[in-house]
CSV table of C-alpha atoms in Angstrom, one decimal:
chain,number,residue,atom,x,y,z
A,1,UNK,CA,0.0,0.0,0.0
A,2,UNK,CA,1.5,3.3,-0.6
A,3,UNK,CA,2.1,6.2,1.8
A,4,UNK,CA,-0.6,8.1,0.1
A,5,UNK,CA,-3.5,5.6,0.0
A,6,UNK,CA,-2.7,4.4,3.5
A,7,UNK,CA,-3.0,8.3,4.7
A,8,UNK,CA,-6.2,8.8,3.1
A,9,UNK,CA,-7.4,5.2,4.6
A,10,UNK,CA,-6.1,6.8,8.0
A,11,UNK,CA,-7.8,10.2,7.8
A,12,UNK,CA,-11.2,8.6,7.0
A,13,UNK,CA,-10.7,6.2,9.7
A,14,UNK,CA,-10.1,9.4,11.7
A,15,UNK,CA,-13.7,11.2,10.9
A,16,UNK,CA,-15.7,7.8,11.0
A,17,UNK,CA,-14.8,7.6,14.7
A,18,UNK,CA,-14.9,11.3,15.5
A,19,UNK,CA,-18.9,11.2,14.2
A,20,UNK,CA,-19.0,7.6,16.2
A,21,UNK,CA,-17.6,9.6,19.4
A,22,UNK,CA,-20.1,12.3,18.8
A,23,UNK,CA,-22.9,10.2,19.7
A,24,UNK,CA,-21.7,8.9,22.8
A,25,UNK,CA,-20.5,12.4,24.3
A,26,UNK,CA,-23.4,14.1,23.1
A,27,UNK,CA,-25.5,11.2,24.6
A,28,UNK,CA,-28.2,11.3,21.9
A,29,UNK,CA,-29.4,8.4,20.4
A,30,UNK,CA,-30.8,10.8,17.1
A,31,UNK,CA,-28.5,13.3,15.8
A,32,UNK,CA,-28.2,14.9,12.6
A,33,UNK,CA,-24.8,16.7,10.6
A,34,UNK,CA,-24.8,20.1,12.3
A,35,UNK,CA,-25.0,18.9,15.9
A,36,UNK,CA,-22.1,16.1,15.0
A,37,UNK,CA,-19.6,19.0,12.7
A,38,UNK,CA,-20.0,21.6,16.2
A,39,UNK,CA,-18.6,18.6,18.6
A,40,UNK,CA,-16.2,16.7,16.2
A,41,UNK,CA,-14.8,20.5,14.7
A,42,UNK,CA,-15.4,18.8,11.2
A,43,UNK,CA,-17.3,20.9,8.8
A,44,UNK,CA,-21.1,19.6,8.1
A,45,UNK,CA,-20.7,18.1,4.6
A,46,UNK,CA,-17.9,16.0,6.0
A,47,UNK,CA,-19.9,14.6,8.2
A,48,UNK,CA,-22.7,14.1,5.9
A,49,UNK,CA,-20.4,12.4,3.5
A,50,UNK,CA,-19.5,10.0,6.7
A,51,UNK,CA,-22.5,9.1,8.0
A,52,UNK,CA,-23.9,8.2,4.1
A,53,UNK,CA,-20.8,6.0,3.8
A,54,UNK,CA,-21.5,4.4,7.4
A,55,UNK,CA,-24.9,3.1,6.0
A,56,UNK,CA,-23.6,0.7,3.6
A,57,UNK,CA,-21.7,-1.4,6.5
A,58,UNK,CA,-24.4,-0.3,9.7
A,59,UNK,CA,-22.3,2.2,11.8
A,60,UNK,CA,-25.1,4.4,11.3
A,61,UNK,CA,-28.5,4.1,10.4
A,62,UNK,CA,-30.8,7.2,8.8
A,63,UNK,CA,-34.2,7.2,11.1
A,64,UNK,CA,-35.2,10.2,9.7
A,65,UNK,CA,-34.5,13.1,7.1
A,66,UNK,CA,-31.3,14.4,8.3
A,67,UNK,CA,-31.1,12.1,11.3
A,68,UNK,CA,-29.3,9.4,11.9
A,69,UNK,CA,-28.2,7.3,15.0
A,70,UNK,CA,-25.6,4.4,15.2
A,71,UNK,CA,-26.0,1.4,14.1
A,72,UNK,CA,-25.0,-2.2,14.6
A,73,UNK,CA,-22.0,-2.2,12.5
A,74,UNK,CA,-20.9,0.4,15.0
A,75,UNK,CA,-19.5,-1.9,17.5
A,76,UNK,CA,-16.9,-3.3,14.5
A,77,UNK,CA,-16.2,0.4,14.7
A,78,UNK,CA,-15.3,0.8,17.8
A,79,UNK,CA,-13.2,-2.1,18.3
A,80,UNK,CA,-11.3,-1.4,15.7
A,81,UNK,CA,-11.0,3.0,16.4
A,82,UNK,CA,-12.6,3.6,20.0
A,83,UNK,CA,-9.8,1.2,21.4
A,84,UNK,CA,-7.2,2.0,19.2
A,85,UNK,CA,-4.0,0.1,20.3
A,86,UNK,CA,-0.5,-0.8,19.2
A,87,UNK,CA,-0.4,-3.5,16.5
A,88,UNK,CA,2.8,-4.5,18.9
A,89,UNK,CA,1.5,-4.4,22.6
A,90,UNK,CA,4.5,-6.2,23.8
A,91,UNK,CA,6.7,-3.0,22.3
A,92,UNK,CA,3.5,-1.1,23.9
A,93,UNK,CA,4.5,-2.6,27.5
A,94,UNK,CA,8.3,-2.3,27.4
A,95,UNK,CA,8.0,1.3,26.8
A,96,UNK,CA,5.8,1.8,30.1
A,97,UNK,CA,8.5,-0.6,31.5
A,98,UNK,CA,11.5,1.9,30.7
A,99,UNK,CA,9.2,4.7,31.9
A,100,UNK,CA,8.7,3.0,35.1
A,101,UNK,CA,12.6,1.8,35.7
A,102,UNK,CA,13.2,5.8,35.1
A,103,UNK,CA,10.8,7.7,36.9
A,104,UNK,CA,10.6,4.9,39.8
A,105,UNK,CA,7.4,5.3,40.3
A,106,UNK,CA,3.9,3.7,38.5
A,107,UNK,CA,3.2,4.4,35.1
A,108,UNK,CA,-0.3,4.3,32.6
A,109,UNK,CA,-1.3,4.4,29.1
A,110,UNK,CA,-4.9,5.7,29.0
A,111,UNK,CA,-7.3,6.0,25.7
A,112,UNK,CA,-9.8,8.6,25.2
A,113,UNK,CA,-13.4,7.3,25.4
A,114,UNK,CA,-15.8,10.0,24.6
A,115,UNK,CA,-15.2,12.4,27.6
A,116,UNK,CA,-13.6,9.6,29.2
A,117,UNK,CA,-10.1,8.3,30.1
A,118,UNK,CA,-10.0,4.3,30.5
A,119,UNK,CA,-6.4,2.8,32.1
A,120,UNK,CA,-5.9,0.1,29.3
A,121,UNK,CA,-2.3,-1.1,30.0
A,122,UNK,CA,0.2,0.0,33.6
A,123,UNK,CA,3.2,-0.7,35.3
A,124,UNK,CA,3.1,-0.6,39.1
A,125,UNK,CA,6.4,-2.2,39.9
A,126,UNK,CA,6.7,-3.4,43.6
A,127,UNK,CA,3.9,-0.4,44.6
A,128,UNK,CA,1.1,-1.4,46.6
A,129,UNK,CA,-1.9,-0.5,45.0
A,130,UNK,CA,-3.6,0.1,47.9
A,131,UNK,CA,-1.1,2.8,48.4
A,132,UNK,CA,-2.2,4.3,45.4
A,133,UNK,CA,-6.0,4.0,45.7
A,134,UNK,CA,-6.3,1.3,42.9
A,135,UNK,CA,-8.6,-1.3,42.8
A,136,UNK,CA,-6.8,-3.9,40.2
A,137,UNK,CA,-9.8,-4.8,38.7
A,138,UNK,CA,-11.1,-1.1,38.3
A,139,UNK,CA,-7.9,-0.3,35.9
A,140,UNK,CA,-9.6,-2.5,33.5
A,141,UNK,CA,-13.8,-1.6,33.6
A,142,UNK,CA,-14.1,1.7,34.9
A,143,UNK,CA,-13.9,5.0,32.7
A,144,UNK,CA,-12.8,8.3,34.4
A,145,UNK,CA,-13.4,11.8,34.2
A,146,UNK,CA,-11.4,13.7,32.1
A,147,UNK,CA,-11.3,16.6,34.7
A,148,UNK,CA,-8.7,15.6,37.1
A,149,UNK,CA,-5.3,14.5,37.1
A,150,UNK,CA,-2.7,15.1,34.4
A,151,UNK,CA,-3.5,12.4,31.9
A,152,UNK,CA,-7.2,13.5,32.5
A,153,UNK,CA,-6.3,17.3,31.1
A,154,UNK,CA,-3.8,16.4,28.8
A,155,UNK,CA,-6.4,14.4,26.6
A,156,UNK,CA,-9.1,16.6,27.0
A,157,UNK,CA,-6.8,19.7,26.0
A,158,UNK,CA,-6.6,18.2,22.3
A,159,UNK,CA,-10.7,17.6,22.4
A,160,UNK,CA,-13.2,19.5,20.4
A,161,UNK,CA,-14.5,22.6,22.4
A,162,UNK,CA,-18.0,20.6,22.9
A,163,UNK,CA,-17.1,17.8,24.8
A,164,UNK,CA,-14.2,20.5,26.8
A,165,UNK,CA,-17.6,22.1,27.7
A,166,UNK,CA,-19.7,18.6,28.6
A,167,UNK,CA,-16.6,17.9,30.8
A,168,UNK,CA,-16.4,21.3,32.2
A,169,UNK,CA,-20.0,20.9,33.2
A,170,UNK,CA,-19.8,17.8,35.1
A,171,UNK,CA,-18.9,18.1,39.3
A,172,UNK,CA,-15.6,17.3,40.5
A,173,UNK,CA,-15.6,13.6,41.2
A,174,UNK,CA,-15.5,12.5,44.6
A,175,UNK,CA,-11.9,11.2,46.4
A,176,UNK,CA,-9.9,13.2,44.1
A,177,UNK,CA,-6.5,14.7,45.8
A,178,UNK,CA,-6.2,17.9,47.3
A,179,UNK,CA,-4.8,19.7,44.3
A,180,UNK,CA,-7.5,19.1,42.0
A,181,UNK,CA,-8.7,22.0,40.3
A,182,UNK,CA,-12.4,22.9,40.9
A,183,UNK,CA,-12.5,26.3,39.2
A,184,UNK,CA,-13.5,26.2,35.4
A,185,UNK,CA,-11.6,29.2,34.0
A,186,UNK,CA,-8.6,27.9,35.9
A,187,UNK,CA,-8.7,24.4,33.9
A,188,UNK,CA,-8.9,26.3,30.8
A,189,UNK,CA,-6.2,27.8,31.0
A,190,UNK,CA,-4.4,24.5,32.1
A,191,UNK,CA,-5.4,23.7,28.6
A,192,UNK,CA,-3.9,26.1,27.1
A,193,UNK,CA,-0.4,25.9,29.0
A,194,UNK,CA,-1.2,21.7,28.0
A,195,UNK,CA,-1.1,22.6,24.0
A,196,UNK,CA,1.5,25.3,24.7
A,197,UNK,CA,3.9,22.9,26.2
A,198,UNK,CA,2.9,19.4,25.0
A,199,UNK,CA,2.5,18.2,28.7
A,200,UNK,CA,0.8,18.2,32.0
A,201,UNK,CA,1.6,18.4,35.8
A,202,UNK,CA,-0.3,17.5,38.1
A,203,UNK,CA,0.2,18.4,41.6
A,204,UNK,CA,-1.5,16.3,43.8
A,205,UNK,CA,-4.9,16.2,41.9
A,206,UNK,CA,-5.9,12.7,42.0
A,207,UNK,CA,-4.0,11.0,45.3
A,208,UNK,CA,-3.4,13.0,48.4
A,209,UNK,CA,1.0,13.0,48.2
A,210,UNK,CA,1.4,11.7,44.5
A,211,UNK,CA,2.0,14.2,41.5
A,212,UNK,CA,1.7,13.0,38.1
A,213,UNK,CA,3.4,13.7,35.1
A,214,UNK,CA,1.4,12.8,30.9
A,215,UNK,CA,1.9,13.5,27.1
A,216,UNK,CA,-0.9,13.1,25.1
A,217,UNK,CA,-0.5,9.9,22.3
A,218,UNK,CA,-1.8,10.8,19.1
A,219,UNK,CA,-2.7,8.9,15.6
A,220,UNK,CA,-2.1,11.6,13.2
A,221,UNK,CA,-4.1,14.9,14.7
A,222,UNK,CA,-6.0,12.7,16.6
A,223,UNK,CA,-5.8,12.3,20.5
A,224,UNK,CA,-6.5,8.7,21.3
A,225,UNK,CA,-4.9,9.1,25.0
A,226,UNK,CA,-1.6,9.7,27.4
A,227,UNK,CA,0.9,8.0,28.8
A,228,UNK,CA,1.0,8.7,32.5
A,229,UNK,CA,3.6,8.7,35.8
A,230,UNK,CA,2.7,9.1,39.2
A,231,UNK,CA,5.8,10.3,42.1
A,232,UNK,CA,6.0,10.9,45.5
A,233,UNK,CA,4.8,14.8,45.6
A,234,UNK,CA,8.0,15.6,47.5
A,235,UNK,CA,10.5,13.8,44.8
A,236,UNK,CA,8.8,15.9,42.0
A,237,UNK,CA,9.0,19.0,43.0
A,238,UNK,CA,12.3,18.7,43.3
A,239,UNK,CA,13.2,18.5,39.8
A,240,UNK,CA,10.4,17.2,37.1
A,241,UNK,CA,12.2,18.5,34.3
A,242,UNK,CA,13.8,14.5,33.6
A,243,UNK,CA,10.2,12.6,34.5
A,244,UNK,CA,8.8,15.0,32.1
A,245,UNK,CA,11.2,14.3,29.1
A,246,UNK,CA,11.1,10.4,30.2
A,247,UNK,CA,7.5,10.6,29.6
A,248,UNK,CA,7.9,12.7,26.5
A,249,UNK,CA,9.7,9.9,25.3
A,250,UNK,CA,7.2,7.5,26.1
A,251,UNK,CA,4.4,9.4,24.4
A,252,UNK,CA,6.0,9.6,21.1
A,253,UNK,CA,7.4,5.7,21.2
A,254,UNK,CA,3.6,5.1,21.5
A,255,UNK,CA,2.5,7.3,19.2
A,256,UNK,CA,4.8,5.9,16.8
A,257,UNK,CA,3.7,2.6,17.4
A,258,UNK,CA,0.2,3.3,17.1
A,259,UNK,CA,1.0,4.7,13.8
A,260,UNK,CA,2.3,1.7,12.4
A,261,UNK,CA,-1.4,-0.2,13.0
């Protein structure tokens, strides 16, 4: 295949599950072109164009004129895009491994679902997780907000404006760490330092004496999630300047593998 057919197979990919992800952070079940181009930030006939091309294999299904809603071919969809991984998860792993045996502390990789964050793959080392407030079975079935913690803003700083807003709406979830921030203007412009800088710190949002440290991993000018490190509070303040080129590093190895899928 060459590189130019494979980049156009990519970028559709791309809008067929930014229109998908529409419907589940919008939470209709019925939505027509406009509603989908103002929370994917694609223009209306693109959508158009994406739904009409989802009919043929049932991602979506017209109900009405101008309204469609997904269909059953959707869940192909979503294995395939919503859960976007490395084709090599065993490259995926060693990556969080070397993150780990730098930063000494535990490390994540997290995909964006919707106006979600779900831990799909960690390394925890000899940590206790009840140290860290993990239930090990948790890490693998529940979806988190995307308003606390550093791999939390660091994905939704690369999200269309609609679902920043649907996020910025929602309370600040219970049994978050003191350093969480609860003001809305104040996460904004966390965003904006986020996009500035390519990273985000997080002091103490999410566990009471852990900071935490995330790039954003991207498949082409996608976000599909972060790669995250949590430290003793005291040991990052210190210096984070190496954690955060360690996980720099990680990011892009990730995003590099994620492009070769």
């Amino acid at each position: 295949m060459s590189a130019i057919s494979k980049s156009s197979k990519d970028s559709s990919q791309q809008r067929a599950f930014r229109v998908q992800a529409a419907f589940v952070a919008l939470g209709g079940d019925v939505l027509g072109p406009t509603e989908i181009a103002e929370a994917t930030g694609l223009d209306p006939a693109t959508v158009y164009r994406v739904l009409k091309a989802g009919l043929f294999d049932e991602t979506f299904e017209q109900v009405g004129r101008g309204r469609y809603r997904l269909g059953a071919g959707s869940a192909r969809l979503g294995m395939r895009t919503l859960a976007r991984t490395p084709a090599d998860p065993e490259a995926a792993n060693a990556a969080l491994e070397e993150l780990h045996r730098t930063a000494d502390g535990p490390v994540g990789y997290y995909i964006a679902v919707g106006s979600r964050k779900l831990l799909i793959d960690s390394v925890i080392g000899d940590f206790d997780p009840d140290d860290l407030n993990l239930d090990p079975l948790e890490t693998i079935s529940i979806i988190r907000s995307l308003r606390t913690g550093a791999a939390g803003r660091v994905i939704l700083a690369h999200l269309p404006e609609s679902i920043i807003a649907k996020v910025l709406a929602e309370p600040v979830p219970d049994g978050v760490g003191p350093g969480a921030i609860k003001d809305n203007q104040q996460l904004l412009d966390s965003l904006e330092d986020v996009r500035a800088c390519g990273y985000a710190v997080g002091r103490q949002e999410t566990i009471t004496g852990w900071d935490s440290i995330a790039a954003p991993v991207m498949w082409g000018d996608t976000v599909q999630g972060a790669a995250a490190v949590m430290v003793p509070a005291a040991r990052a303040a210190q210096d984070p300047g190496p954690l955060v080129d360690a996980t720099l590093k990680t990011a892009r190895q990730l995003t590099h593998l994620l492009a070769l899928t």
